[in-house]
C-alpha positions in Angstrom: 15.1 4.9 -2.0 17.8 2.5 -1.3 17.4 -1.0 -3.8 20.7 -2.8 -3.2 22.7 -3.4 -0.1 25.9 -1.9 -1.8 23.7 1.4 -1.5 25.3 1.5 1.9 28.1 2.5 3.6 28.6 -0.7 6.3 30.9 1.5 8.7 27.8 4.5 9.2 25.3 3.9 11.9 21.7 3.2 10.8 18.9 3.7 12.9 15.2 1.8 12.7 13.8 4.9 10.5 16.9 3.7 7.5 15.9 0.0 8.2 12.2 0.9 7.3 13.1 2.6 4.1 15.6 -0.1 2.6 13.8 -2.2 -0.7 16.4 -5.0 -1.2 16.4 -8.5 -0.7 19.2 -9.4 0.9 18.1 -9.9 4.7 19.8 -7.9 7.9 19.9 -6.9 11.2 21.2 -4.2 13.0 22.6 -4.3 16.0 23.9 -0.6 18.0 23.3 0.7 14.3 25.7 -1.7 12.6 24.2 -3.6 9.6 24.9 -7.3 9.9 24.0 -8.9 6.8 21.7 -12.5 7.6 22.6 -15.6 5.2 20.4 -15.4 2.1 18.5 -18.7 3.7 19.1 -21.0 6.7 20.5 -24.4 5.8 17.8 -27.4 5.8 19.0 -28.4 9.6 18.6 -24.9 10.3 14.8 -24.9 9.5 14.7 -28.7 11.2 16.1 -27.5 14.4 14.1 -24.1 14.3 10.6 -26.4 13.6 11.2 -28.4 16.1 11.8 -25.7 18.9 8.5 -23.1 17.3 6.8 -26.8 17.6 7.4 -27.3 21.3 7.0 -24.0 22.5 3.7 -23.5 20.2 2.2 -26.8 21.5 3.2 -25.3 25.3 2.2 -22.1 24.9 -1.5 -22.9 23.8 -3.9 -21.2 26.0 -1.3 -19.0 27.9 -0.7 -15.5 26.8 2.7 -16.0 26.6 3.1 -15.9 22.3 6.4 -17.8 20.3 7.7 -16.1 17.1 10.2 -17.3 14.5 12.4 -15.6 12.2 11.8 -13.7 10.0 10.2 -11.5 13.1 11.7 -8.0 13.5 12.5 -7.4 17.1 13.3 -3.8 17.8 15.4 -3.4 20.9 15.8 -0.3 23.1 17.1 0.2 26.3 13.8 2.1 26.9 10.6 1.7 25.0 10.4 4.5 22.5 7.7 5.2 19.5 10.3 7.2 18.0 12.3 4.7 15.6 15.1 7.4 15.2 16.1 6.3 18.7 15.9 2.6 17.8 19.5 0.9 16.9 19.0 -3.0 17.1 17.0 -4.4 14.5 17.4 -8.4 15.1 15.6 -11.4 13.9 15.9 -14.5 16.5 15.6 -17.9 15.2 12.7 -18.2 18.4 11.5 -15.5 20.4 8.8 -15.7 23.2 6.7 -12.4 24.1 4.6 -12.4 26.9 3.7 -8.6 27.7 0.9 -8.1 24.9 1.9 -4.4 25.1 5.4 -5.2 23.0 3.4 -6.5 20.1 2.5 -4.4 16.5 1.9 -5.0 13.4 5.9 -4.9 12.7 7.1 -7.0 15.6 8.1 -6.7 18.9 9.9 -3.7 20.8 11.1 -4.2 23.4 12.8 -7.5 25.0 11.4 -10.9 24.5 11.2 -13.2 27.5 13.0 -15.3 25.8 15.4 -16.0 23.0 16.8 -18.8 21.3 19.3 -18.5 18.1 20.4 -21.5 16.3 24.1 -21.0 14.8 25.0 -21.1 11.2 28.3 -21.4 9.5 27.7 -17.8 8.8 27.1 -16.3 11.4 30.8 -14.0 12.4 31.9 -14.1 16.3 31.3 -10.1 16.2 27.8 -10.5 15.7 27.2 -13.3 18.3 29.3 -11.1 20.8 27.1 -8.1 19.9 23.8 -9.9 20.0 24.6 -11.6 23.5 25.3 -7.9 24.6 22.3 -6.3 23.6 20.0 -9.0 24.7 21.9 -8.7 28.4 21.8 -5.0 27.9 17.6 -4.8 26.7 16.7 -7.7 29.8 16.2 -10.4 27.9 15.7 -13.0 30.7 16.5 -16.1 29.2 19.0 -16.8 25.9 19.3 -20.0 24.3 22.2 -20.7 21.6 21.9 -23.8 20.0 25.2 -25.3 18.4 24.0 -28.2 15.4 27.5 -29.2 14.7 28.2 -30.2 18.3 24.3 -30.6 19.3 24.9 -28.4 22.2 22.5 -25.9 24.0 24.3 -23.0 25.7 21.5 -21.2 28.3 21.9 -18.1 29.3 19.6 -16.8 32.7 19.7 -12.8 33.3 20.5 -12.3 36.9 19.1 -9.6 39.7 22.4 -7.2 38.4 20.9 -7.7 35.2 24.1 -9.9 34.1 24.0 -13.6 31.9 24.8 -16.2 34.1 25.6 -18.9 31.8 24.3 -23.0 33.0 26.8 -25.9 31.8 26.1 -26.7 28.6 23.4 -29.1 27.5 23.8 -32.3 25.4 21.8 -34.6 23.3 22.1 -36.6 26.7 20.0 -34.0 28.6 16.6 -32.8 29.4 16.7 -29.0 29.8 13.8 -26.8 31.8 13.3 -23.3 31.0 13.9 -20.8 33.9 11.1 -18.3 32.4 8.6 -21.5 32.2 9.5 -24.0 34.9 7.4 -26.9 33.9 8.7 -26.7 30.3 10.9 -29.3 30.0 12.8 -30.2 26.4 14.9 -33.2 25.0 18.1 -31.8 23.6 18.2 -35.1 21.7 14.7 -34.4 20.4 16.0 -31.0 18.8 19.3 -32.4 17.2 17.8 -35.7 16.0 17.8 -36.0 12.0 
């Protein structure tokens, strides 16, 4: 049984079977089997910012079967849906995640791509793992990707395209009013996310 983090070798390649096993606190993702460790707890805008977005989607979603999730969710990505988690590589937990095939849902999460995904950076988070996260949500059809930037209150959207390729929109400001591509009539007041 594997306790402690430093139990690990962080160059192998874990699969979702090793996640499942693994008894420490510390919290991590895997992305393409690479163990990307999470910080120990979002800062206090962190959690504002998250609140704020899980609030407005919640309050939008009532009554459609569309379903929002927040971290800590365990979304299992594969380029193919697969029971077996030997074949399963990414292991992420998105700040926001909306699901609207029921089918993706178990008791452990979500496999397979969300509709949609927002992440909300932190001072910890390394430019490898936002790299590798952008590529596996393009790569698993992720439709719509959100990163929202607190220190410049910015909202970079990403829309996946026919090719299956991000097409990224100019960025949004506390000056703007953004729509969601997966749900139209949602509509969103950067300034309402950022404000203190």
């Amino acid at each position: 049984m594997i306790t402690s983090l430093d139990q690990l070798d962080l160059n192998e390649t874990y699969s979702y079977a090793d996640y499942l096993k693994w008894q420490f606190e510390e919290r991590v993702e895997l992305i393409k089997g690479k163990i990307f460790k999470m910080s120990p707890a979002p800062a206090r805008r962190h959690q504002k910012i998250s609140g704020r977005f899980h609030a407005k989607l919640f309050n939008f979603l009532d009554n459609k079967t569309c379903q929002v999730y927040h971290a800590p969710f365990d979304v299992r990505l594969t380029p193919r849906k697969s029971d077996n988690t030997n074949k399963i590589y990414t292991v992420v937990q998105p700040d926001i995640c909306v699901i609207c095939d029921s089918a993706k849902l178990d008791d452990k999460g979500c496999i397979g791509a969300p509709d949609w995904i927002i992440e909300i950076l932190s001072p910890g988070n390394s430019q490898v793992e936002m790299k590798n996260k952008f590529e596996v949500y393009q790569e698993n059809g992720v439709k719509e990707y959100w990163i929202a930037e607190p220190t410049t209150e910015t909202i970079f959207v990403y829309i996946l395209n026919e090719e299956g390729k991000y097409i990224g929109l100019h960025p949004f400001t506390t000056a703007d009013v953004i729509t969601s591509h997966v749900f139209p009539d949602f509509e969103l007041s950067v300034a309402d996310i950022f404000k203190e």
